[in-house]
């Protein structure tokens, strides 16, 4: 409906505006670059472009009439970035290391800080909270650890006990505890792309996490059933929460190691969304009923970018199956010279 809306905003009656504003802030939907405006007895709250044509699921639960409109003559907030705020605090020769971006997950912020700024981490945290007064805690992000992709975080500012949040993405709600489970922000298009491919299918999501693929598939497609397998009990707990939050009743959650518990010969489509899962390709192919699709993710150096394709072909040959490679895409950069790739293959 609201596709192509320029400067999208939520128009809501003044009485409910504060509640809606708080909701939009807490979900990271409000566009802080534009100021709120008033139109008669309505308030116009700017929202980010990517939410203009999305179903703002939970907002409808507030039981308020709202409309997505185009904000007339938007007034832009004065840009203030982290570097500006820290100008007086960090010595000039170190200012080039100040992070240019950070992850906002609901009302929690994760920031990667280069070691050159170790002595200033707490000031950086406080400056970030100042820029995002509606966020409740800021954490230094040291990346993810091990097979279970456990986050390694250190508290910087705000409320240390505030680790659980809800992120709204593509009309889906993802509840998680940032200290316990990872949230991958770079591949939202990939999640929607897969959801849009599905028509009346049975899906096996072999590395479901908190439902990164399974939830959008359930919300945005007419999948018959989605088997969502997850080994990490913390992620599995939030997978169950997110199934409830999104009323994703066609998801069958399974706690355990997909190497051993992936159902065989049930699926029209298999998602292997873990970038270090080549040893699971055989199990993934065996999950396919007769013929079907596999979306196989791999972290691969550009110098050997054909490797995921070769791995799929070799495994299919071993199983006496045929594989057609439909697409090879970069999802995002992983590290210098290494990409996170996904291969779409038809196996029969
Ligand atoms: C990288 S995350 C999923 C990311 C998500 N698909 C995305 O791209 O945003 C991988 C998930 O697989 C889970 N996992 C790792 N090994 C597994 C296994 N053998 N069986 C089931 N789940 C596993 C991890 O706990 C983690 O939640």
Short mmCIF file of N, CA and C in Angstrom, two decimals, residues 35 57 78 99 157 238:
data_model
loop_
_atom_site.label_atom_id
_atom_site.label_comp_id
_atom_site.label_asym_id
_atom_site.label_seq_id
_atom_site.Cartn_x
_atom_site.Cartn_y
_atom_site.Cartn_z
N UNK A 35 12.33 15.59 12.31
CA UNK A 35 11.63 15.97 13.54
C UNK A 35 10.14 15.61 13.41
N UNK A 57 3.28 -4.88 12.51
CA UNK A 57 2.62 -5.88 13.35
C UNK A 57 2.12 -5.40 14.71
N UNK A 78 19.43 18.41 13.44
CA UNK A 78 20.83 18.76 13.20
C UNK A 78 21.67 17.49 13.40
N UNK A 99 34.46 4.84 16.07
CA UNK A 99 33.58 4.04 15.19
C UNK A 99 32.59 4.93 14.43
N UNK A 157 27.69 1.44 28.98
CA UNK A 157 26.90 2.55 29.52
C UNK A 157 25.43 2.18 29.58
N UNK A 238 14.65 -18.44 22.85
CA UNK A 238 14.10 -17.25 22.15
C UNK A 238 13.38 -17.63 20.85
#
